[in-house]
Coordinates of C-alpha atoms and ligand atoms in Angstrom, one line a residue:
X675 CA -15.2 22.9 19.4
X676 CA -13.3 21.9 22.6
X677 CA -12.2 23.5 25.2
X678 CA -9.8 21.9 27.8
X679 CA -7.0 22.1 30.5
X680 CA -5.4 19.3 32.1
X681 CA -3.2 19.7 35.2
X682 CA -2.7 23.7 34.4
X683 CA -2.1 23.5 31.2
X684 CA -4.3 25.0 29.2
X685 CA -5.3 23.3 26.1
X686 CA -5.5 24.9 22.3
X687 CA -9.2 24.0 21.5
X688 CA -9.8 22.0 18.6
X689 CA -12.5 21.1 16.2
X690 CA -13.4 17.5 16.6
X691 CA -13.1 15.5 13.0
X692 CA -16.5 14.6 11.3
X693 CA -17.8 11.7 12.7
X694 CA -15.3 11.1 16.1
X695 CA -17.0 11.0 19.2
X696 CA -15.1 13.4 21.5
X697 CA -15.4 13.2 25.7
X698 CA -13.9 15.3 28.5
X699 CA -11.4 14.3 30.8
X700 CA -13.4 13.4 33.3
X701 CA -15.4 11.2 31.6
X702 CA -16.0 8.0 33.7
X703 CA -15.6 6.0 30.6
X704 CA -12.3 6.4 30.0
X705 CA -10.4 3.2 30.3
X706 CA -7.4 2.9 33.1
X707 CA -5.5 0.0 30.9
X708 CA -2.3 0.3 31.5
X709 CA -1.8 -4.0 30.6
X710 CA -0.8 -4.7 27.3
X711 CA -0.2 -7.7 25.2
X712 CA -2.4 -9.8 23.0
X713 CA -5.2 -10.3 25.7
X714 CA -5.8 -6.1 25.2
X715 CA -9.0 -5.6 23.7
X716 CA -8.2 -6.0 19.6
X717 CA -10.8 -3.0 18.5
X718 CA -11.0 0.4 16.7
X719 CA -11.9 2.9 19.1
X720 CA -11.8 6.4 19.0
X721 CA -13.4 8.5 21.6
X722 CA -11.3 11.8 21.6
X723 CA -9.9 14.1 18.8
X724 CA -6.5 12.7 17.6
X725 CA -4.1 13.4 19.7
X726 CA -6.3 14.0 22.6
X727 CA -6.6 16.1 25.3
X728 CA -4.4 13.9 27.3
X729 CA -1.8 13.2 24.7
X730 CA -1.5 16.9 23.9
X731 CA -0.4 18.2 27.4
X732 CA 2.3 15.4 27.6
X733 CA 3.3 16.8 24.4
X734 CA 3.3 20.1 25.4
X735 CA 5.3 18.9 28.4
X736 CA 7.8 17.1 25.9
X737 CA 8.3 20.2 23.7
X738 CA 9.8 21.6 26.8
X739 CA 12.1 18.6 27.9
X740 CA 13.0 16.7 24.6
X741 CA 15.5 17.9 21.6
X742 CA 13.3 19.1 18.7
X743 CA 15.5 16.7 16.3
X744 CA 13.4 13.7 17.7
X745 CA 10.6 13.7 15.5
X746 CA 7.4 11.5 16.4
X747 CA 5.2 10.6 13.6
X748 CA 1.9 10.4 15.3
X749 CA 2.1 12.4 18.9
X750 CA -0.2 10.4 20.5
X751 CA 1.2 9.1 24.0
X752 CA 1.0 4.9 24.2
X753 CA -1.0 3.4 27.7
X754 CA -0.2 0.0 26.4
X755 CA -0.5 -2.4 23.6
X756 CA -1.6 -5.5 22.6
X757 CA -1.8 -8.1 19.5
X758 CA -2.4 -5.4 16.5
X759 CA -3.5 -2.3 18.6
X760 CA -2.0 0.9 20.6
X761 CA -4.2 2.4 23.1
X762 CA -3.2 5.8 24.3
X763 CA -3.9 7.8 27.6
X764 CA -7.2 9.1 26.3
X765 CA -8.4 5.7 25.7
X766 CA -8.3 5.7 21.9
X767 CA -7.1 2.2 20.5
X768 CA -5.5 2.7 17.2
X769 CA -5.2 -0.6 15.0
X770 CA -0.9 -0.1 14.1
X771 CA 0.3 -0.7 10.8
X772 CA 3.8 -0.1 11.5
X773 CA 4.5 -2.3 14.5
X774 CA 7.1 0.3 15.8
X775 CA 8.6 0.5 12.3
X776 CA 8.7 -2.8 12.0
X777 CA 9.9 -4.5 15.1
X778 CA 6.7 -6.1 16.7
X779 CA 6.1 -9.0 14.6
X780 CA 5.1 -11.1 17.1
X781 CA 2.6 -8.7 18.9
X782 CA 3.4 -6.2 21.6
X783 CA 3.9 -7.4 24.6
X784 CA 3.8 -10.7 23.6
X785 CA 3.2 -13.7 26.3
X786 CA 6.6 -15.1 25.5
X787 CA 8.5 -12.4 25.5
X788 CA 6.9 -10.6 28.6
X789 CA 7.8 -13.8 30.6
X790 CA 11.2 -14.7 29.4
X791 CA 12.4 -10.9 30.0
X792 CA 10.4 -10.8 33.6
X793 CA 12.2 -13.6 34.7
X794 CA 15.5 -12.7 33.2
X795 CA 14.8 -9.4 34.8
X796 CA 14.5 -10.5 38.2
X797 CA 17.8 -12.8 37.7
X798 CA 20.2 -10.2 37.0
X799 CA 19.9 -7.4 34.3
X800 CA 23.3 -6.7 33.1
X801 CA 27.0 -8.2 34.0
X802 CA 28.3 -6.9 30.2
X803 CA 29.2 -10.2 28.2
X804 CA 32.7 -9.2 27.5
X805 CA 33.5 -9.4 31.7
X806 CA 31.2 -12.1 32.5
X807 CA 29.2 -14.4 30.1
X808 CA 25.8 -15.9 30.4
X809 CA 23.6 -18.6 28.8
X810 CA 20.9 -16.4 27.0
X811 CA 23.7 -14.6 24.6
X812 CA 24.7 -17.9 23.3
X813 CA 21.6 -19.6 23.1
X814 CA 20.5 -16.4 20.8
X815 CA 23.5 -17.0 18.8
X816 CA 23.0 -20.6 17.9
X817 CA 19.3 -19.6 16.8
X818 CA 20.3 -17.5 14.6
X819 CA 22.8 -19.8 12.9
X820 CA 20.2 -22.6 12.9
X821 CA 17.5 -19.6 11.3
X822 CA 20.2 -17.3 9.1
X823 CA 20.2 -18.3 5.3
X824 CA 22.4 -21.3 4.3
X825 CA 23.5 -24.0 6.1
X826 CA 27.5 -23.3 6.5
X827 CA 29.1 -23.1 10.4
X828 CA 28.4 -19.5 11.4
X829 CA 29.1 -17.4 13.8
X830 CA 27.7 -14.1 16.1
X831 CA 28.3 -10.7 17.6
X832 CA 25.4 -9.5 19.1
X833 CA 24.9 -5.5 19.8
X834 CA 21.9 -2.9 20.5
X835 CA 20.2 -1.2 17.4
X836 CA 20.9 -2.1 13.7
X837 CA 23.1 1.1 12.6
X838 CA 25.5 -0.7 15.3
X839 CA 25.1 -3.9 13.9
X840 CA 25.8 -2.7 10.0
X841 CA 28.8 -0.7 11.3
X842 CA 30.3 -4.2 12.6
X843 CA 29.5 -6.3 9.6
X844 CA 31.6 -3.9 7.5
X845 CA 34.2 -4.0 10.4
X846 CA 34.8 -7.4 10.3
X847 CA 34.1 -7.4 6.4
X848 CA 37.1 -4.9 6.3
X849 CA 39.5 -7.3 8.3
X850 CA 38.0 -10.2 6.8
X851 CA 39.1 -9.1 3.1
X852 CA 41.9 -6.8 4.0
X853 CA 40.2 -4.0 1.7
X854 CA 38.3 -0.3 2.3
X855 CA 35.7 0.2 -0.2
X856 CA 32.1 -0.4 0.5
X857 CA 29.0 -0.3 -2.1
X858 CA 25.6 0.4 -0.7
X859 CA 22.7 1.3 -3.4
X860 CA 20.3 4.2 -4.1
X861 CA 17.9 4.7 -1.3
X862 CA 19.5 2.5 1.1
X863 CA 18.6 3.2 4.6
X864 CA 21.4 1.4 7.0
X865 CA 21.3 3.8 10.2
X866 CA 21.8 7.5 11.4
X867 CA 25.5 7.0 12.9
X868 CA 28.6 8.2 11.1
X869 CA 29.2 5.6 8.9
X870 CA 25.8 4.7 8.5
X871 CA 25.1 8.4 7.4
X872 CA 27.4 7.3 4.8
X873 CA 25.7 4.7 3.2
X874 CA 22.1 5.9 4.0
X875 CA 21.1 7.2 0.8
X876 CA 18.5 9.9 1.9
X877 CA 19.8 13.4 3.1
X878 CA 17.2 14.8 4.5
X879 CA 16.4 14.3 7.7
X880 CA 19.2 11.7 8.0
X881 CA 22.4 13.3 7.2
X882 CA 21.7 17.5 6.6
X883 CA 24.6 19.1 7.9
X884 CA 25.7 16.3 9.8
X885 CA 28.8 15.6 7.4
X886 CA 31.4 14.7 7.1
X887 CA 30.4 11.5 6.7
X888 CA 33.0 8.2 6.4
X889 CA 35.0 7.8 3.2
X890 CA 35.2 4.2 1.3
X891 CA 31.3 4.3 0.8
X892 CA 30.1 4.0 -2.7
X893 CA 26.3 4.0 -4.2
X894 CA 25.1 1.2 -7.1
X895 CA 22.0 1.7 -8.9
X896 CA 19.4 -0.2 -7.3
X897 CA 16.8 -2.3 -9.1
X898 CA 13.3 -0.6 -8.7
X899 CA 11.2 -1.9 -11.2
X900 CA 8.3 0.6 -10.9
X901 CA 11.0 3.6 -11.5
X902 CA 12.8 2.3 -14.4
X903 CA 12.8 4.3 -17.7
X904 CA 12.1 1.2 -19.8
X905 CA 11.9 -2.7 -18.5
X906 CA 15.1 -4.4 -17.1
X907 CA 15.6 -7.7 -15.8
X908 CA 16.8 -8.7 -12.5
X909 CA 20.0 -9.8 -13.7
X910 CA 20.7 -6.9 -16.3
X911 CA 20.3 -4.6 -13.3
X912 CA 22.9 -6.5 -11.2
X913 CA 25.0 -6.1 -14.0
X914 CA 24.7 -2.3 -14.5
X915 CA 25.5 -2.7 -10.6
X916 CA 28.5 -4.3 -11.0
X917 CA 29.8 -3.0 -13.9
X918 CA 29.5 0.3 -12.3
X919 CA 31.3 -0.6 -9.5
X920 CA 34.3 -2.3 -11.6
X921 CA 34.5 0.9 -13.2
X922 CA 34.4 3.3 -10.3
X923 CA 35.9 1.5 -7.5
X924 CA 37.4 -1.9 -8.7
X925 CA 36.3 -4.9 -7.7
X926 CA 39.6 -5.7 -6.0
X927 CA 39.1 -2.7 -4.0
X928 CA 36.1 -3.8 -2.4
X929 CA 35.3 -5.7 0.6
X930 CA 31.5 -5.9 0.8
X931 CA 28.6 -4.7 -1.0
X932 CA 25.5 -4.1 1.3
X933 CA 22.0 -4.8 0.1
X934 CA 18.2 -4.5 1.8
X935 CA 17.3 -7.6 0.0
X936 CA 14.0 -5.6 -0.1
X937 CA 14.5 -1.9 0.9
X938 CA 13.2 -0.3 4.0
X939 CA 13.1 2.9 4.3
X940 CA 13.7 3.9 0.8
X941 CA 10.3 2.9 0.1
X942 CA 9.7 -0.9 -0.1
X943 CA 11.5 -1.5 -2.8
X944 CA 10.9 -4.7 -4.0
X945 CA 14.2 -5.8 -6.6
X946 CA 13.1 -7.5 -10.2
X947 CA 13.4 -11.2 -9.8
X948 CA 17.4 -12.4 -10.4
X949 CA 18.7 -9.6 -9.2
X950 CA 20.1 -10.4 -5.8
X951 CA 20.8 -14.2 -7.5
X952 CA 22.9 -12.3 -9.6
X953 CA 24.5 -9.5 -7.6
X954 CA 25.6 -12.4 -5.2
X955 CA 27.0 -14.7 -7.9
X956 CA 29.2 -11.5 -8.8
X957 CA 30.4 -11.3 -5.4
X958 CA 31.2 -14.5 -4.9
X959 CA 33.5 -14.9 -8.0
X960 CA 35.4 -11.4 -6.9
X961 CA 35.9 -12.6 -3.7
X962 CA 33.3 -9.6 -2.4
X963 CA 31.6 -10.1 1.3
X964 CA 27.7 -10.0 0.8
X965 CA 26.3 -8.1 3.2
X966 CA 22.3 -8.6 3.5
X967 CA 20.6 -6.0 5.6
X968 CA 17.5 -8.0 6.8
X969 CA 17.3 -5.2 9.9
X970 CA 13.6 -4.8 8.1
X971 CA 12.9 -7.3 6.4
X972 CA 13.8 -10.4 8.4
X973 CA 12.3 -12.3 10.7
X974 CA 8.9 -13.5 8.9
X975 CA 7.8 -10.2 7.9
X976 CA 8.3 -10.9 4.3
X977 CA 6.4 -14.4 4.5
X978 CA 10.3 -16.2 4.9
X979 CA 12.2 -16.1 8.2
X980 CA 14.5 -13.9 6.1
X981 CA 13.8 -11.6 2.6
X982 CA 17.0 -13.7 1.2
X983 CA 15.2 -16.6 1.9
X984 CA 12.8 -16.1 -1.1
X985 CA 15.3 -16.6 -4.1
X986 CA 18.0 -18.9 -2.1
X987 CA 20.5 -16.2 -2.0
X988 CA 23.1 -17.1 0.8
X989 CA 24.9 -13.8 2.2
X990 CA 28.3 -14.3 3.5
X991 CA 27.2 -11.8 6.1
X992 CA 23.5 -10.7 7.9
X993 CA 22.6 -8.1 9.9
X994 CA 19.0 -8.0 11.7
X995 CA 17.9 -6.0 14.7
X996 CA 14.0 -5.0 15.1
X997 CA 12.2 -8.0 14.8
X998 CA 14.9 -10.2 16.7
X999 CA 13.4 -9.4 19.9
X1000 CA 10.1 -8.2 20.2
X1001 CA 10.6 -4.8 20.8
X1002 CA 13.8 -4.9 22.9
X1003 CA 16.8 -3.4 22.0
X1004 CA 19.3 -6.4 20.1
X1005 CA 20.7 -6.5 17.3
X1006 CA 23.5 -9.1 16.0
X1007 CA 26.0 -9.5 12.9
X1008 CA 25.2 -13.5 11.6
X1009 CA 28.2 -14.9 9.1
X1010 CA 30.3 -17.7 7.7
X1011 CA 32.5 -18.8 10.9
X1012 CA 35.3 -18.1 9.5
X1013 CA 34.5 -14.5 8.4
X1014 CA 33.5 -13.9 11.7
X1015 CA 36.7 -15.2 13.3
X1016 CA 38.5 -13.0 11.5
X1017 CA 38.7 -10.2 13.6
X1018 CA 41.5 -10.1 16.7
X1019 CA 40.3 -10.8 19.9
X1020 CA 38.2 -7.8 21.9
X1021 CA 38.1 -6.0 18.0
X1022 CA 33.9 -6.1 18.9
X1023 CA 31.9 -5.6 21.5
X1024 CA 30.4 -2.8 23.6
X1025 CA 29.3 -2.7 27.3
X1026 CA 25.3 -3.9 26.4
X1027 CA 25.7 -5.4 23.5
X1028 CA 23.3 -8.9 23.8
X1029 CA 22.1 -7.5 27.4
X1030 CA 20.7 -10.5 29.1
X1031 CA 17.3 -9.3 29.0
X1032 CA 16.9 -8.8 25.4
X1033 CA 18.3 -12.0 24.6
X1034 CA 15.6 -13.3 26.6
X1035 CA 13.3 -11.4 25.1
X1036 CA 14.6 -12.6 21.5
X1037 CA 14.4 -16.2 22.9
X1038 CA 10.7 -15.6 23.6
X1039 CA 10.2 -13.8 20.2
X1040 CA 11.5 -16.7 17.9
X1041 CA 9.7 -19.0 20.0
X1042 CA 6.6 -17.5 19.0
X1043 CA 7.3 -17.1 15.2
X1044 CA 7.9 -20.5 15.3
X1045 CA 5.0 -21.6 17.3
X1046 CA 2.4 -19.3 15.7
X1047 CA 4.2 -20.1 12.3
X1048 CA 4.6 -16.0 11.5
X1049 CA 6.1 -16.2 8.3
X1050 CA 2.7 -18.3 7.2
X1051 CA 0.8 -15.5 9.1
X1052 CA 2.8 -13.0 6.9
X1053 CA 1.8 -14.8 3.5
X1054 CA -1.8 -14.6 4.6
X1055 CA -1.7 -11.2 5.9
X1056 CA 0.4 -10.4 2.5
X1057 CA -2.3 -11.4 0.4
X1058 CA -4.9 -9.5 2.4
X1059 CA -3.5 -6.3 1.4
X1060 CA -2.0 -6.7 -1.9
X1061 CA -5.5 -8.1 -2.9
X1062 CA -7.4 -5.4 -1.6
X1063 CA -5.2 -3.1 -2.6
X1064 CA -4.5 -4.0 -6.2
X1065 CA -7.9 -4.1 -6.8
X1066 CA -8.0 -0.4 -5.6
X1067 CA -5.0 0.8 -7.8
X1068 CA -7.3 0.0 -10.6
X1069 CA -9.3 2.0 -9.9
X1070 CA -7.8 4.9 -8.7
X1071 CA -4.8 6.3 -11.0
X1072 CA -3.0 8.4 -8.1
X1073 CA -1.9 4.9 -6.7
X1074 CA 1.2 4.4 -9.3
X1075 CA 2.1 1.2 -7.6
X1076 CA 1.1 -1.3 -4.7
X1077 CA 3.9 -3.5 -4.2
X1078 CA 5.8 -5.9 -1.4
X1079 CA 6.3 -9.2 -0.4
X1080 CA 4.8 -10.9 2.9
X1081 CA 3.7 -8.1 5.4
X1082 CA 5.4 -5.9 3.7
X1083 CA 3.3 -3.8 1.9
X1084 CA 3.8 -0.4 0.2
X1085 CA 1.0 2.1 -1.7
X1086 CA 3.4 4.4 -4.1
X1087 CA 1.5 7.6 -5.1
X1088 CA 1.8 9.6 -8.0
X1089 CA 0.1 12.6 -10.1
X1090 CA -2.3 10.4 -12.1
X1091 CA -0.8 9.5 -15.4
X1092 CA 2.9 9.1 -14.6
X1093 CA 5.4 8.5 -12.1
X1094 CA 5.8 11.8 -10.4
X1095 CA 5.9 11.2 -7.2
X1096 CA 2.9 13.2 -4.3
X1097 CA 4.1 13.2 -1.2
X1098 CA 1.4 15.5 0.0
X1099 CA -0.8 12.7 -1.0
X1100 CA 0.9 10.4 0.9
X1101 CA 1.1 12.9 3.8
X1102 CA -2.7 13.8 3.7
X1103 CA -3.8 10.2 3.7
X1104 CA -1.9 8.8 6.5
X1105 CA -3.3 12.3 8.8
X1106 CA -6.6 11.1 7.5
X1107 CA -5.8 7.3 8.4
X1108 CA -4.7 8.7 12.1
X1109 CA -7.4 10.9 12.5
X1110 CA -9.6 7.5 12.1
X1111 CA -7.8 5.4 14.5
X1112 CA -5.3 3.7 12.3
X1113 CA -1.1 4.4 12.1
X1114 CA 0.1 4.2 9.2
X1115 CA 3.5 5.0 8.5
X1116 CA 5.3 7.0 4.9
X1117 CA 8.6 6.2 3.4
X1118 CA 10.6 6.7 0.2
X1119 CA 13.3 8.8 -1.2
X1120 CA 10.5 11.0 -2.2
X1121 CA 7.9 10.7 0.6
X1122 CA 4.9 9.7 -1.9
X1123 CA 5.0 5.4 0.1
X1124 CA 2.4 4.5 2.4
X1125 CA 3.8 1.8 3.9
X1126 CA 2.3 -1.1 6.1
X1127 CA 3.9 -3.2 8.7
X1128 CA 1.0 -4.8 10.9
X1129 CA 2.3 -7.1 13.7
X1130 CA 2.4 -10.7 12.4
X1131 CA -0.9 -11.4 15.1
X1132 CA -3.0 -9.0 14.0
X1133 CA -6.7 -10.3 13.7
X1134 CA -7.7 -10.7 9.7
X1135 CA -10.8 -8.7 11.3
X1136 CA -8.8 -6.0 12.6
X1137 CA -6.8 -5.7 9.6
X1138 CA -9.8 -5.7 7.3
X1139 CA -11.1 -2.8 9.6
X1140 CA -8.0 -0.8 8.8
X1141 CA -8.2 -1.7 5.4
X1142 CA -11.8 -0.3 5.0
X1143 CA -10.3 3.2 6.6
X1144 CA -7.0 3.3 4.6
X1145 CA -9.2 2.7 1.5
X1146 CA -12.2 5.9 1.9
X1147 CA -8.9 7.5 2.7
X1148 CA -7.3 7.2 -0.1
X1149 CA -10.8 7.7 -2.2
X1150 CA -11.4 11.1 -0.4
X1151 CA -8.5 12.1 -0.5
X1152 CA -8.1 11.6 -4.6
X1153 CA -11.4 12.5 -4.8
X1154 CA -12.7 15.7 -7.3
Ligands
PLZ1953 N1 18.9 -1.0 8.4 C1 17.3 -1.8 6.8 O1 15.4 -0.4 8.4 C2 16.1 1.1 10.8 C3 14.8 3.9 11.0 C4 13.9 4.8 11.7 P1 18.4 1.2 14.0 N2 15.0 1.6 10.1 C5 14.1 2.5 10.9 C6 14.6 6.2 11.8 O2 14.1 7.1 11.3 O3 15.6 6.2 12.5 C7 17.1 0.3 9.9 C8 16.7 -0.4 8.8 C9 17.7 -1.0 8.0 C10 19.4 -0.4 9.5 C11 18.5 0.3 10.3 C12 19.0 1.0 11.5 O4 18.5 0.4 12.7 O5 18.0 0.1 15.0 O6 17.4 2.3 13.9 O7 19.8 1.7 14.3

């Protein structure tokens, strides 16, 4: 039992978990780090209860200060970070699995992107692009037409956070077709603003009692192989897609249909082979934009610079955000020139959209996926867990699934025996995960995915480490 105060505040004590060495604040050993990036020690290392004594008085301090609708997973308050680890202010260093939900691939920190933004930085921070331009926005667009699926002219808009950059791309699909309607599939995720609400399929926490929401949105069934009532192929459940959309909206009616090509949020959904192939085929002979969200899944984490990449499927539209930029705020709508050109002249922007220092950043980012070839690293990493992992669903029936492509893994849980989903489960192994120094992150319509994003530069070591934890996890926790 513990018994602390920091600054005043008096501490709840706590009972330290088995096996965690616990110190007092004024233990000398307690690291100062406040330098991140991959030079950060890349350990394990937990010396205080999780959260600790230091991370719980901030908290305490937040709970005062910051709107209880900002959730944070794991309330333990970051130092710095580095390569595939997050040390806090007590001096724990937790190995991440979830990169910041996916967003540094290429490391925290990272060389390349610390030195681009520094200098940028210390140039000028901000002029807004729409009063007067500068180098890095462009040079950020022409990557991403060189690194976008398909090899058509394209074009860019470049904003701040994903839900901004899927509102645009069904902007400019709206002008670019001249029609309303807009198909988005079960457990979409697409963003927390008004229309995003709309075509984010989860209600709660995303949109409870934040309605109305924007008209014009329509939900497909998605393909999700591990929850279909009996086997379906790829292309059948593009076609129970689209024939559910001529039926209900009218395929003349519709300007774009917007896919995760594999799903986020919703709980790594992986679509049966064909299915995309197909779902873009049908777009492209009604004259319907394809939208691919590759917010998540882009930029090598699924062992491709893009998801699409893996069955050749050429959207007419992309958004990605998250990994574009290391861990600065960017985002960017990537389409067919003429698409793109559609819309009148001022119909997008906003005053930081492609600020110049997180195009620098992105410009240091894609430098080092393609130096440290990340979508290899991705594969590798991939195979890690899905082979370690696989072997483990074998042997323990609560794991209903373990599924993903690249770096992009998911565990989906279930009561033994079926496909009922256990959230609790899934709840009660990542607390035991976090208690051991590892973050794992959840997801999925119904809670029950653990779900692992490790930066693209973790060490195999490291990840084996976290490996070893997530699996006595998962065996105590389905244990008896
Ligand atoms: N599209 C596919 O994954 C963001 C959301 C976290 P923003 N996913 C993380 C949360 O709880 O808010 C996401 C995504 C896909 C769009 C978005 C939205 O991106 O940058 O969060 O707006």
């Amino acid at each position: 039992m513990l018994e602390m105060s920091l600054n005043g505040v008096r501490l709840a004590p706590l009972d330290a978990p088995e096996g965690v060495t616990t110190v007092t604040l004024t233990d000398p050993a307690l690291p100062t780090t406040t330098v991140g990036g991959p030079d950060l020690p890349q350990e394990r290392r937990v010396v205080t209860e999780i959260p600790g004594p230091r991370s719980r008085a901030l908290h305490g301090r937040r709970s005062a200060a910051v709107a209880a609708g900002v959730g944070s997973l794991l309330p333990v308050y970051v130092a710095a970070a580095g390569g595939g680890v997050l040390v806090d202010v007590d001096g724990n260093s937790l190995i991440d699995l979830g990169s910041g939900i996916g967003v540094t691939g290429v490391g925290n920190a990272a060389a390349q992107v610390v030195s681009r933004a520094q200098q940028q930085v210390a140039s000028f921070t901000h002029t807004c692009f729409m009063v007067a331009p500068y180098e890095g926005y462009v040079d950020v667009c022409e990557a991403l037409a060189r690194l976008t699926p398909g090899g058509h002219p394209k074009k860019s808009a470049l904003f701040n956070s994903g839900a901004e950059a899927v509102e645009n791309a069904v902007k400019i699909a709206r002008v670019a077709s001249g029609r309303d309607a807009v198909v988005v599939f079960d457990h979409a995720y697409h963003g927390r603003t008004n229309l995003t609400m709309a075509m984010t399929a989860k209600s709660m926490p995303y949109k409870h009692g934040f309605g109305p929401f924007a008209g014009e949105v329509y939900r497909a069934p998605m393909s999700y192989p591990f929850r279909e009532p009996a086997p379906i192929s790829g292309a059948e459940a593009a076609r129970r897609a689209t024939s559910m959309i001529e039926k209900s909206v009218g395929a003349d009616q519709v300007a774009c249909v917007v896919v995760e090509p594999v799903q986020g949020e919703g709980g790594f959904v992986v679509p049966a082979p064909g299915f995309l192939p197909a779902l873009s085929g049908w777009c492209r002979d009604n004259d319907v934009l394809l939208v691919a969200d590759e917010i998540q899944a882009g930029f090598c984490r699924t062992g491709d610079w893009f998801a699409c990449d893996h069955e050749g499927v050429v959207p007419d539209l992309v958004t990605t955000a998250k990994g574009i930029a290391g861990g600065l705020p960017l985002a960017a709508v990537t389409g067919r020139a003429e698409v793109m050109d559609a819309v009148h002249a001022g119909g997008l922007g906003g005053t930081y959209g492609g600020n110049p220092v997180a195009c620098a950043a992105a410009l240091g980012a894609i430098e080092t996926m393609r130096e440290h070839d990340l979508p290899a690293a991705a594969r590798r990493l991939g195979a890690m867990m899905l082979g370690r992992l696989g072997a483990l669903a074998e042997r323990l029936p609560a794991i209903g699934e373990v599924r993903g492509r690249g770096a992009m893994v998911a565990i989906e849980l279930v009561r033994p025996g079926g496909t009922e989903p256990d959230a609790a489960l899934a709840g009660a192994v990542s607390a035991a995960c976090h208690a051991a120094g590892v973050l794992t992150l959840t997801c999925g319509t119904y809670g029950n995915v653990l779900r692992l994003l490790p930066p693209l530069v973790i060490p195999d070591a490291l990840l084996s480490e976290a490996l070893d934890v997530l699996e006595d996890a998962l065996r105590s926790a389905t244990a008896g």
